[in-house]
């Protein structure tokens, strides 16, 4: 898996060394030597990952990281801080600045590339979600939920057979989150499938294989995207690298530093909520793409696809499909006499009455304006006619209350009914026959149901 990586370091030798190593691994490498240029390149080039040196003159790595993360156009880019310093204060300061990871010089190539691969996988997911979110935004489909994207108040699952270590982690996390401890892998796997914002796994556990648990969580659909923080022994490099290869989101070295734990947990919870937010927006966008915004019924696009499938099956000898085309009589008079808001109220109430008078398998849809369609799979023209009459009577029997109940309007509808005829029939021909029924009903006085056979 390749990626575009921006290397930022004021020491030319360090830049050239990292560039050579990354290029040999087939990464596309950009370089610069100061924080201000890094901020500009992040905005213009949109790299997949930024390897950012901390100790630079002028704008140091911490401030550069803060500026990149403060810009909505670049805050999704993973940043790995690289420094010769190994103090806890620098790790915590880097994480609080928004860094996604923190490595020290001299760089361990195996660990570095494992972290790069892990962050590249994360970036691919984030890019896909953001791209689809932006498509929905261009179509005017937006949701408000940014206020939920904080990094506290998460439910954290701790899977650790070291009672003292687990209790210490839970005690620290209790300040901001809701931790739960499981001491064996089987219980941890079950708990991971409940609503959880972060999972912390001790991969050096004595009574279970922490790496196998991570692999099981990553391979299951319900938990595939659950953030995992692995607690590892810094001396056990093979296990550390394997955890990263299996897809853990972050590493926490033993002995666990409370402030570093808090900072890393906060980062992972915030990221989890951001990806969840994007997925919810994507689901909403997909739903809105096939839903009429005013009535909540399916729209023309959804109806066309479903009807094509039903008519195709009927043409191959399957069950027949019928359609109702419904048109509200004299709807223009409602808009002209009471205003478009009252007209919208009538359309919404009509949609409710329509949906409550058809079967669960039927598809009530709004074509546009005051015209509606019901697709009725497995239905003969005689049965469809009976259902259409039921809808017509229900609509006309009770006045529609509009304008806060101040006005009561009598509404009637004209309905055309048609059914598929087998081989050679098409969705357009089926809808045309039903539409002709509507015109005949209106021409003969309205408030009628007319069935049109082929």
Tab-separated table of C-alpha atoms in Angstrom:
chain	number	residue	atom	x	y	z
A	1	UNK	CA	0.000	0.000	0.000
A	2	UNK	CA	1.658	3.197	-1.182
A	3	UNK	CA	1.079	6.757	-0.001
A	4	UNK	CA	2.250	10.323	-0.476
A	5	UNK	CA	4.394	11.385	2.482
A	6	UNK	CA	5.576	14.879	3.413
A	7	UNK	CA	8.912	14.855	5.313
A	8	UNK	CA	9.624	18.021	7.329
A	9	UNK	CA	13.062	18.493	8.917
A	10	UNK	CA	15.526	21.393	9.016
A	11	UNK	CA	18.522	19.043	8.826
A	12	UNK	CA	19.239	18.222	5.180
A	13	UNK	CA	20.928	14.903	5.986
A	14	UNK	CA	17.884	13.703	7.938
A	15	UNK	CA	15.563	14.666	5.078
A	16	UNK	CA	17.660	12.873	2.461
A	17	UNK	CA	17.970	9.734	4.590
A	18	UNK	CA	14.231	9.498	5.216
A	19	UNK	CA	13.455	10.317	1.595
A	20	UNK	CA	15.744	7.517	0.400
A	21	UNK	CA	14.255	4.954	2.784
A	22	UNK	CA	10.671	5.846	1.886
A	23	UNK	CA	11.379	5.940	-1.849
A	24	UNK	CA	12.878	2.442	-1.689
A	25	UNK	CA	9.555	1.297	-0.221
A	26	UNK	CA	7.757	2.934	-3.204
A	27	UNK	CA	6.297	5.875	-1.304
A	28	UNK	CA	5.901	9.222	-3.079
A	29	UNK	CA	7.914	11.701	-1.010
A	30	UNK	CA	7.658	15.490	-0.648
A	31	UNK	CA	10.161	17.406	1.495
A	32	UNK	CA	10.595	20.801	3.139
A	33	UNK	CA	12.754	22.269	5.886
A	34	UNK	CA	10.488	24.543	7.955
A	35	UNK	CA	7.072	24.651	9.596
A	36	UNK	CA	5.574	27.491	7.555
A	37	UNK	CA	6.309	25.680	4.276
A	38	UNK	CA	4.901	22.460	5.752
A	39	UNK	CA	1.612	24.200	6.536
A	40	UNK	CA	1.392	25.510	2.954
A	41	UNK	CA	2.299	22.151	1.388
A	42	UNK	CA	-0.218	20.337	3.571
A	43	UNK	CA	-2.956	22.612	2.218
A	44	UNK	CA	-1.854	22.568	-1.424
A	45	UNK	CA	-0.525	19.011	-1.893
A	46	UNK	CA	-2.780	17.100	0.517
A	47	UNK	CA	-0.231	14.398	1.509
A	48	UNK	CA	-1.442	11.132	3.029
A	49	UNK	CA	0.941	11.340	6.001
A	50	UNK	CA	3.276	14.013	7.430
A	51	UNK	CA	6.525	13.020	9.172
A	52	UNK	CA	7.276	16.152	11.169
A	53	UNK	CA	10.485	16.912	13.080
A	54	UNK	CA	9.894	18.598	16.445
A	55	UNK	CA	13.128	20.559	16.892
A	56	UNK	CA	13.081	23.200	14.147
A	57	UNK	CA	14.004	26.913	14.349
A	58	UNK	CA	11.180	29.440	14.203
A	59	UNK	CA	7.961	27.425	14.106
A	60	UNK	CA	8.682	24.123	15.870
A	61	UNK	CA	6.946	20.830	15.162
A	62	UNK	CA	4.340	21.280	17.903
A	63	UNK	CA	3.144	24.633	16.534
A	64	UNK	CA	3.253	23.335	12.958
A	65	UNK	CA	1.124	20.365	14.020
A	66	UNK	CA	-1.377	22.625	15.780
A	67	UNK	CA	-1.778	24.831	12.692
A	68	UNK	CA	-2.285	21.899	10.335
A	69	UNK	CA	-4.832	20.312	12.671
A	70	UNK	CA	-6.648	23.636	13.129
A	71	UNK	CA	-7.372	23.912	9.393
A	72	UNK	CA	-10.537	21.972	8.365
A	73	UNK	CA	-8.937	21.333	4.975
A	74	UNK	CA	-5.934	19.513	6.499
A	75	UNK	CA	-6.953	18.344	9.981
A	76	UNK	CA	-7.654	14.820	8.710
A	77	UNK	CA	-4.032	14.268	7.579
A	78	UNK	CA	-2.177	11.926	10.000
A	79	UNK	CA	0.909	13.512	11.548
A	80	UNK	CA	3.815	11.549	13.037
A	81	UNK	CA	6.132	13.683	15.159
A	82	UNK	CA	9.797	12.726	14.858
A	83	UNK	CA	12.295	13.861	17.494
A	84	UNK	CA	15.499	12.980	19.224
A	85	UNK	CA	13.832	13.700	22.563
A	86	UNK	CA	12.326	10.784	24.454
A	87	UNK	CA	10.783	12.540	27.434
A	88	UNK	CA	7.182	12.001	28.447
A	89	UNK	CA	6.500	15.747	28.374
A	90	UNK	CA	7.313	15.875	24.660
A	91	UNK	CA	5.119	12.868	23.859
A	92	UNK	CA	2.203	14.369	25.741
A	93	UNK	CA	2.750	17.825	24.246
A	94	UNK	CA	2.821	16.299	20.769
A	95	UNK	CA	-0.390	14.340	21.298
A	96	UNK	CA	-2.151	17.370	22.733
A	97	UNK	CA	-1.042	19.358	19.675
A	98	UNK	CA	-3.029	16.867	17.612
A	99	UNK	CA	-0.302	14.472	16.475
A	100	UNK	CA	-1.459	10.990	15.546
A	101	UNK	CA	1.779	9.290	16.550
A	102	UNK	CA	5.221	9.969	17.992
A	103	UNK	CA	8.541	8.284	17.087
A	104	UNK	CA	12.046	8.972	18.305
A	105	UNK	CA	15.455	9.107	16.661
A	106	UNK	CA	17.330	7.041	15.720
A	107	UNK	CA	14.381	5.689	13.769
A	108	UNK	CA	13.634	1.982	13.824
A	109	UNK	CA	12.780	1.297	10.169
A	110	UNK	CA	10.544	-1.698	10.887
A	111	UNK	CA	8.486	0.178	13.468
A	112	UNK	CA	8.335	3.339	11.351
A	113	UNK	CA	7.043	1.531	8.266
A	114	UNK	CA	4.537	-0.434	10.333
A	115	UNK	CA	3.163	2.845	11.710
A	116	UNK	CA	3.093	4.402	8.234
A	117	UNK	CA	1.127	1.429	6.864
A	118	UNK	CA	-1.320	1.591	9.766
A	119	UNK	CA	-1.924	5.327	9.307
A	120	UNK	CA	-2.219	4.895	5.525
A	121	UNK	CA	-5.047	2.399	6.009
A	122	UNK	CA	-6.797	4.853	8.322
A	123	UNK	CA	-6.310	7.724	5.854
A	124	UNK	CA	-7.867	5.702	3.010
A	125	UNK	CA	-11.011	5.107	5.067
A	126	UNK	CA	-11.210	8.740	6.137
A	127	UNK	CA	-10.719	9.983	2.566
A	128	UNK	CA	-13.508	7.754	1.283
A	129	UNK	CA	-15.919	8.964	3.935
A	130	UNK	CA	-14.969	12.622	3.482
A	131	UNK	CA	-15.326	12.385	-0.309
A	132	UNK	CA	-18.806	10.931	-0.029
A	133	UNK	CA	-19.708	13.489	2.609
A	134	UNK	CA	-18.590	16.255	0.276
A	135	UNK	CA	-20.713	14.771	-2.526
A	136	UNK	CA	-23.717	14.903	-0.230
A	137	UNK	CA	-22.874	18.472	0.746
A	138	UNK	CA	-22.800	19.520	-2.922
A	139	UNK	CA	-26.256	18.007	-3.316
A	140	UNK	CA	-27.471	20.000	-0.324
A	141	UNK	CA	-27.653	16.963	1.988
A	142	UNK	CA	-26.130	17.986	5.313
A	143	UNK	CA	-26.544	17.045	8.934
A	144	UNK	CA	-25.545	18.894	12.057
A	145	UNK	CA	-23.590	16.887	14.576
A	146	UNK	CA	-20.195	18.474	15.020
A	147	UNK	CA	-20.971	19.092	18.671
A	148	UNK	CA	-20.732	15.369	19.324
A	149	UNK	CA	-17.124	15.178	18.137
A	150	UNK	CA	-15.463	15.713	21.497
A	151	UNK	CA	-12.816	13.367	22.873
A	152	UNK	CA	-14.342	12.718	26.295
A	153	UNK	CA	-17.228	10.697	27.691
A	154	UNK	CA	-16.348	7.565	25.712
A	155	UNK	CA	-17.058	3.958	26.650
A	156	UNK	CA	-13.658	2.243	26.884
A	157	UNK	CA	-13.237	-1.537	27.011
A	158	UNK	CA	-10.055	-2.701	28.782
A	159	UNK	CA	-9.055	-6.340	28.138
A	160	UNK	CA	-6.214	-7.185	30.500
A	161	UNK	CA	-5.492	-10.093	32.863
A	162	UNK	CA	-3.058	-7.957	34.873
A	163	UNK	CA	-5.450	-6.783	37.591
A	164	UNK	CA	-3.191	-4.041	38.899
A	165	UNK	CA	-2.413	-2.615	35.470
A	166	UNK	CA	-6.074	-2.773	34.356
A	167	UNK	CA	-7.219	-1.045	37.551
A	168	UNK	CA	-4.654	1.715	37.052
A	169	UNK	CA	-5.749	2.304	33.476
A	170	UNK	CA	-9.413	2.332	34.481
A	171	UNK	CA	-8.768	4.730	37.353
A	172	UNK	CA	-7.056	7.226	35.037
A	173	UNK	CA	-9.711	6.928	32.334
A	174	UNK	CA	-12.564	7.390	34.808
A	175	UNK	CA	-11.721	11.105	34.915
A	176	UNK	CA	-13.051	11.536	31.346
A	177	UNK	CA	-14.556	8.243	30.176
A	178	UNK	CA	-16.561	5.183	31.222
A	179	UNK	CA	-14.118	2.264	31.392
A	180	UNK	CA	-15.124	-1.417	31.622
A	181	UNK	CA	-12.629	-4.186	32.462
A	182	UNK	CA	-12.650	-7.742	31.055
A	183	UNK	CA	-9.958	-10.166	32.196
A	184	UNK	CA	-10.226	-12.812	29.461
A	185	UNK	CA	-10.313	-12.748	25.666
A	186	UNK	CA	-13.688	-14.471	25.211
A	187	UNK	CA	-15.506	-11.929	27.374
A	188	UNK	CA	-13.552	-9.096	25.723
A	189	UNK	CA	-14.586	-10.272	22.259
A	190	UNK	CA	-18.248	-10.361	23.283
A	191	UNK	CA	-18.061	-6.928	24.927
A	192	UNK	CA	-16.337	-5.439	21.864
A	193	UNK	CA	-19.546	-5.999	19.879
A	194	UNK	CA	-21.507	-3.718	22.199
A	195	UNK	CA	-21.362	0.090	21.754
A	196	UNK	CA	-17.696	0.881	22.509
A	197	UNK	CA	-15.606	3.930	21.548
A	198	UNK	CA	-12.178	2.458	22.302
A	199	UNK	CA	-10.688	-0.944	23.104
A	200	UNK	CA	-7.440	-1.258	25.083
A	201	UNK	CA	-5.723	-4.667	24.850
A	202	UNK	CA	-2.744	-5.927	26.812
A	203	UNK	CA	-0.868	-7.857	24.112
A	204	UNK	CA	1.550	-9.266	26.720
A	205	UNK	CA	-1.245	-10.918	28.729
A	206	UNK	CA	-0.292	-14.231	30.336
A	207	UNK	CA	-3.682	-15.983	30.154
A	208	UNK	CA	-4.686	-15.137	26.565
A	209	UNK	CA	-3.160	-14.191	23.216
A	210	UNK	CA	-3.698	-10.452	22.868
A	211	UNK	CA	-2.605	-10.438	19.226
A	212	UNK	CA	-5.161	-13.121	18.336
A	213	UNK	CA	-7.876	-11.101	20.080
A	214	UNK	CA	-6.912	-8.045	18.022
A	215	UNK	CA	-7.057	-10.113	14.831
A	216	UNK	CA	-10.523	-11.443	15.750
A	217	UNK	CA	-11.825	-7.943	16.458
A	218	UNK	CA	-10.424	-6.642	13.168
A	219	UNK	CA	-11.912	-9.518	11.135
A	220	UNK	CA	-15.501	-9.197	12.466
A	221	UNK	CA	-17.845	-6.806	10.654
A	222	UNK	CA	-19.377	-5.235	13.799
A	223	UNK	CA	-15.943	-4.355	15.222
A	224	UNK	CA	-13.841	-3.818	12.095
A	225	UNK	CA	-13.618	-0.057	12.664
A	226	UNK	CA	-13.305	-0.104	16.473
A	227	UNK	CA	-10.181	1.833	17.581
A	228	UNK	CA	-7.701	-0.404	19.403
A	229	UNK	CA	-4.936	0.816	21.707
A	230	UNK	CA	-2.338	-1.914	22.353
A	231	UNK	CA	-0.378	-1.993	25.612
A	232	UNK	CA	3.073	-3.419	24.783
A	233	UNK	CA	6.477	-3.977	26.332
A	234	UNK	CA	8.994	-1.668	24.573
A	235	UNK	CA	11.580	-4.463	24.638
A	236	UNK	CA	9.254	-6.860	22.779
A	237	UNK	CA	9.711	-5.366	19.322
A	238	UNK	CA	8.319	-8.312	17.291
A	239	UNK	CA	5.042	-8.202	19.215
A	240	UNK	CA	4.858	-4.404	18.883
A	241	UNK	CA	5.359	-4.572	15.107
A	242	UNK	CA	2.839	-7.406	14.741
A	243	UNK	CA	0.216	-5.426	16.641
A	244	UNK	CA	0.646	-2.535	14.205
A	245	UNK	CA	0.478	-4.891	11.222
A	246	UNK	CA	-2.775	-6.339	12.555
A	247	UNK	CA	-4.279	-2.862	12.493
A	248	UNK	CA	-4.133	-1.433	16.013
A	249	UNK	CA	-4.626	2.317	15.950
A	250	UNK	CA	-2.039	3.217	18.550
A	251	UNK	CA	0.596	1.816	20.903
A	252	UNK	CA	0.978	2.470	24.626
A	253	UNK	CA	4.297	1.446	26.171
A	254	UNK	CA	4.626	-0.180	29.579
A	255	UNK	CA	4.820	1.062	32.253
A	256	UNK	CA	1.726	3.030	31.325
A	257	UNK	CA	2.108	6.768	31.798
A	258	UNK	CA	-1.234	8.205	33.032
A	259	UNK	CA	-1.030	11.473	31.108
A	260	UNK	CA	0.052	9.770	27.896
A	261	UNK	CA	-2.787	7.257	28.326
A	262	UNK	CA	-5.286	10.092	28.738
A	263	UNK	CA	-3.989	11.955	25.684
A	264	UNK	CA	-3.934	8.885	23.414
A	265	UNK	CA	-7.387	7.739	24.564
A	266	UNK	CA	-8.810	11.222	23.962
A	267	UNK	CA	-7.364	11.246	20.433
A	268	UNK	CA	-8.793	7.819	19.563
A	269	UNK	CA	-12.259	8.561	20.968
A	270	UNK	CA	-12.411	11.840	19.065
A	271	UNK	CA	-11.335	10.122	15.833
A	272	UNK	CA	-13.870	7.317	16.348
A	273	UNK	CA	-16.669	9.841	16.753
A	274	UNK	CA	-15.533	11.733	13.676
A	275	UNK	CA	-15.585	8.603	11.493
A	276	UNK	CA	-18.944	7.568	12.984
A	277	UNK	CA	-20.265	11.036	12.232
A	278	UNK	CA	-19.111	10.800	8.613
A	279	UNK	CA	-20.652	7.337	8.240
A	280	UNK	CA	-23.952	8.561	9.668
A	281	UNK	CA	-23.910	11.461	7.222
A	282	UNK	CA	-23.182	9.045	4.386
A	283	UNK	CA	-26.099	6.799	5.405
A	284	UNK	CA	-28.328	9.861	5.618
A	285	UNK	CA	-27.169	11.038	2.177
A	286	UNK	CA	-27.918	7.638	0.644
A	287	UNK	CA	-31.343	7.596	2.255
A	288	UNK	CA	-32.113	11.104	1.047
A	289	UNK	CA	-31.054	10.148	-2.482
A	290	UNK	CA	-34.058	7.781	-2.709
A	291	UNK	CA	-36.501	9.635	-0.438
A	292	UNK	CA	-38.862	12.510	-1.148
A	293	UNK	CA	-37.924	15.195	1.382
A	294	UNK	CA	-41.446	16.581	1.811
A	295	UNK	CA	-43.484	13.407	2.283
A	296	UNK	CA	-40.902	10.837	3.385
A	297	UNK	CA	-42.069	8.430	0.663
A	298	UNK	CA	-39.702	6.933	-1.887
A	299	UNK	CA	-38.928	9.180	-4.849
A	300	UNK	CA	-39.044	8.696	-8.626
A	301	UNK	CA	-35.457	7.410	-8.789
A	302	UNK	CA	-36.118	4.603	-6.311
A	303	UNK	CA	-39.466	3.747	-7.906
A	304	UNK	CA	-37.927	3.431	-11.370
A	305	UNK	CA	-35.260	0.980	-10.225
A	306	UNK	CA	-37.660	-1.202	-8.256
A	307	UNK	CA	-40.318	-1.237	-10.979
A	308	UNK	CA	-37.726	-2.258	-13.577
A	309	UNK	CA	-36.806	-5.285	-11.478
A	310	UNK	CA	-40.431	-6.318	-10.820
A	311	UNK	CA	-41.462	-5.980	-14.485
A	312	UNK	CA	-38.351	-7.921	-15.544
A	313	UNK	CA	-39.251	-10.823	-13.248
A	314	UNK	CA	-42.859	-10.788	-14.456
A	315	UNK	CA	-41.641	-10.899	-18.065
A	316	UNK	CA	-39.692	-14.077	-17.241
A	317	UNK	CA	-42.772	-15.821	-15.879
A	318	UNK	CA	-42.761	-14.483	-12.336
A	319	UNK	CA	-45.632	-12.958	-10.420
A	320	UNK	CA	-47.403	-9.967	-12.000
A	321	UNK	CA	-46.814	-6.431	-10.779
A	322	UNK	CA	-49.451	-3.706	-10.701
A	323	UNK	CA	-49.121	0.036	-10.401
A	324	UNK	CA	-51.409	2.783	-9.202
A	325	UNK	CA	-50.936	6.317	-10.479
A	326	UNK	CA	-52.714	8.789	-8.180
A	327	UNK	CA	-53.336	12.482	-8.800
A	328	UNK	CA	-54.895	14.912	-6.295
A	329	UNK	CA	-57.900	16.624	-7.891
A	330	UNK	CA	-57.854	20.438	-8.229
A	331	UNK	CA	-54.623	20.701	-6.231
A	332	UNK	CA	-53.784	24.038	-7.863
A	333	UNK	CA	-56.832	25.546	-6.160
A	334	UNK	CA	-55.395	24.605	-2.772
A	335	UNK	CA	-52.128	26.411	-3.507
A	336	UNK	CA	-53.886	29.413	-5.029
A	337	UNK	CA	-56.527	29.709	-2.314
A	338	UNK	CA	-54.594	28.850	0.829
A	339	UNK	CA	-50.913	29.145	-0.093
A	340	UNK	CA	-48.114	26.692	-0.769
A	341	UNK	CA	-47.636	25.910	2.924
A	342	UNK	CA	-51.189	24.597	3.061
A	343	UNK	CA	-50.514	22.675	-0.149
A	344	UNK	CA	-47.492	21.049	1.492
A	345	UNK	CA	-49.640	20.070	4.483
A	346	UNK	CA	-52.111	18.392	2.142
A	347	UNK	CA	-49.308	16.475	0.399
A	348	UNK	CA	-47.865	15.268	3.707
A	349	UNK	CA	-51.250	14.151	5.041
A	350	UNK	CA	-52.072	12.456	1.749
A	351	UNK	CA	-48.770	10.557	1.935
A	352	UNK	CA	-49.710	9.289	5.409
A	353	UNK	CA	-53.141	8.115	4.260
A	354	UNK	CA	-51.639	6.481	1.180
A	355	UNK	CA	-48.958	4.620	3.143
A	356	UNK	CA	-51.462	3.346	5.734
A	357	UNK	CA	-53.788	1.917	3.086
A	358	UNK	CA	-51.299	-0.240	1.188
A	359	UNK	CA	-49.524	-3.452	2.181
A	360	UNK	CA	-46.062	-3.670	3.702
A	361	UNK	CA	-44.668	-5.087	0.439
A	362	UNK	CA	-46.072	-2.228	-1.661
A	363	UNK	CA	-43.945	0.816	-2.531
A	364	UNK	CA	-45.763	4.151	-2.244
A	365	UNK	CA	-43.739	6.859	-4.027
A	366	UNK	CA	-44.076	10.515	-4.920
A	367	UNK	CA	-43.306	11.282	-8.566
A	368	UNK	CA	-43.464	15.045	-8.072
A	369	UNK	CA	-46.032	17.763	-7.526
A	370	UNK	CA	-49.380	16.172	-6.642
A	371	UNK	CA	-48.687	12.923	-8.517
A	372	UNK	CA	-47.985	9.658	-6.693
A	373	UNK	CA	-47.360	6.031	-7.669
A	374	UNK	CA	-47.780	2.765	-5.773
A	375	UNK	CA	-45.834	-0.243	-7.060
A	376	UNK	CA	-47.600	-3.460	-6.012
A	377	UNK	CA	-45.570	-6.663	-6.538
A	378	UNK	CA	-47.428	-9.980	-6.827
A	379	UNK	CA	-50.764	-8.232	-7.436
A	380	UNK	CA	-53.361	-8.762	-10.159
A	381	UNK	CA	-55.191	-5.837	-11.717
A	382	UNK	CA	-58.399	-6.830	-9.887
A	383	UNK	CA	-56.729	-6.778	-6.457
A	384	UNK	CA	-54.978	-3.514	-7.279
A	385	UNK	CA	-58.324	-1.967	-8.256
A	386	UNK	CA	-59.848	-2.939	-4.898
A	387	UNK	CA	-56.951	-1.382	-2.993
A	388	UNK	CA	-57.176	1.773	-5.113
A	389	UNK	CA	-60.872	2.112	-4.226
A	390	UNK	CA	-60.028	1.786	-0.553
A	391	UNK	CA	-57.463	4.571	-0.828
A	392	UNK	CA	-59.899	6.804	-2.742
A	393	UNK	CA	-62.629	6.362	-0.099
A	394	UNK	CA	-60.244	7.004	2.812
A	395	UNK	CA	-58.893	10.215	1.263
A	396	UNK	CA	-62.326	11.628	0.418
A	397	UNK	CA	-64.160	10.608	3.575
A	398	UNK	CA	-62.332	12.822	6.088
A	399	UNK	CA	-61.383	16.494	5.458
A	400	UNK	CA	-57.733	17.517	5.592
A	401	UNK	CA	-56.925	19.934	8.435
A	402	UNK	CA	-54.488	22.677	7.390
A	403	UNK	CA	-53.191	26.016	8.695
A	404	UNK	CA	-53.082	24.829	12.279
A	405	UNK	CA	-56.558	23.331	12.055
A	406	UNK	CA	-58.205	26.588	11.019
A	407	UNK	CA	-59.211	25.206	7.629
A	408	UNK	CA	-60.751	21.848	6.713
A	409	UNK	CA	-60.360	20.888	3.051
A	410	UNK	CA	-62.207	18.145	1.206
A	411	UNK	CA	-59.715	16.372	-1.029
A	412	UNK	CA	-60.431	13.822	-3.747
A	413	UNK	CA	-58.133	11.836	-6.010
A	414	UNK	CA	-58.238	10.251	-9.443
A	415	UNK	CA	-56.476	6.886	-9.785
A	416	UNK	CA	-55.318	4.873	-12.789
A	417	UNK	CA	-54.582	1.146	-12.410
A	418	UNK	CA	-52.539	-1.151	-14.654
A	419	UNK	CA	-50.851	-4.539	-14.362
A	420	UNK	CA	-47.938	-6.186	-16.179
A	421	UNK	CA	-48.801	-8.389	-19.131
A	422	UNK	CA	-45.778	-10.683	-19.266
A	423	UNK	CA	-43.088	-10.869	-22.005
A	424	UNK	CA	-42.682	-7.653	-23.967
A	425	UNK	CA	-44.126	-5.355	-21.299
A	426	UNK	CA	-41.948	-2.504	-19.986
A	427	UNK	CA	-42.071	-0.180	-16.972
A	428	UNK	CA	-42.763	2.805	-19.236
A	429	UNK	CA	-45.646	1.025	-20.968
A	430	UNK	CA	-47.087	-0.056	-17.616
A	431	UNK	CA	-46.953	3.484	-16.202
A	432	UNK	CA	-48.401	4.895	-19.441
A	433	UNK	CA	-51.468	2.640	-19.177
A	434	UNK	CA	-52.016	3.655	-15.535
A	435	UNK	CA	-51.531	7.310	-16.458
A	436	UNK	CA	-54.153	6.974	-19.197
A	437	UNK	CA	-56.504	5.672	-16.498
A	438	UNK	CA	-55.926	8.862	-14.498
A	439	UNK	CA	-56.760	11.050	-17.506
A	440	UNK	CA	-59.929	9.050	-18.139
A	441	UNK	CA	-60.962	9.390	-14.464
A	442	UNK	CA	-60.464	13.162	-14.569
A	443	UNK	CA	-62.292	13.501	-17.882
A	444	UNK	CA	-65.293	11.631	-16.489
A	445	UNK	CA	-65.709	13.797	-13.379
A	446	UNK	CA	-62.717	12.977	-11.089
A	447	UNK	CA	-62.763	11.126	-7.735
A	448	UNK	CA	-62.705	7.793	-9.605
A	449	UNK	CA	-60.605	4.696	-10.162
A	450	UNK	CA	-60.097	3.514	-13.746
A	451	UNK	CA	-58.250	0.295	-14.583
A	452	UNK	CA	-56.593	0.066	-17.998
A	453	UNK	CA	-55.751	-3.352	-19.354
A	454	UNK	CA	-53.181	-3.815	-22.129
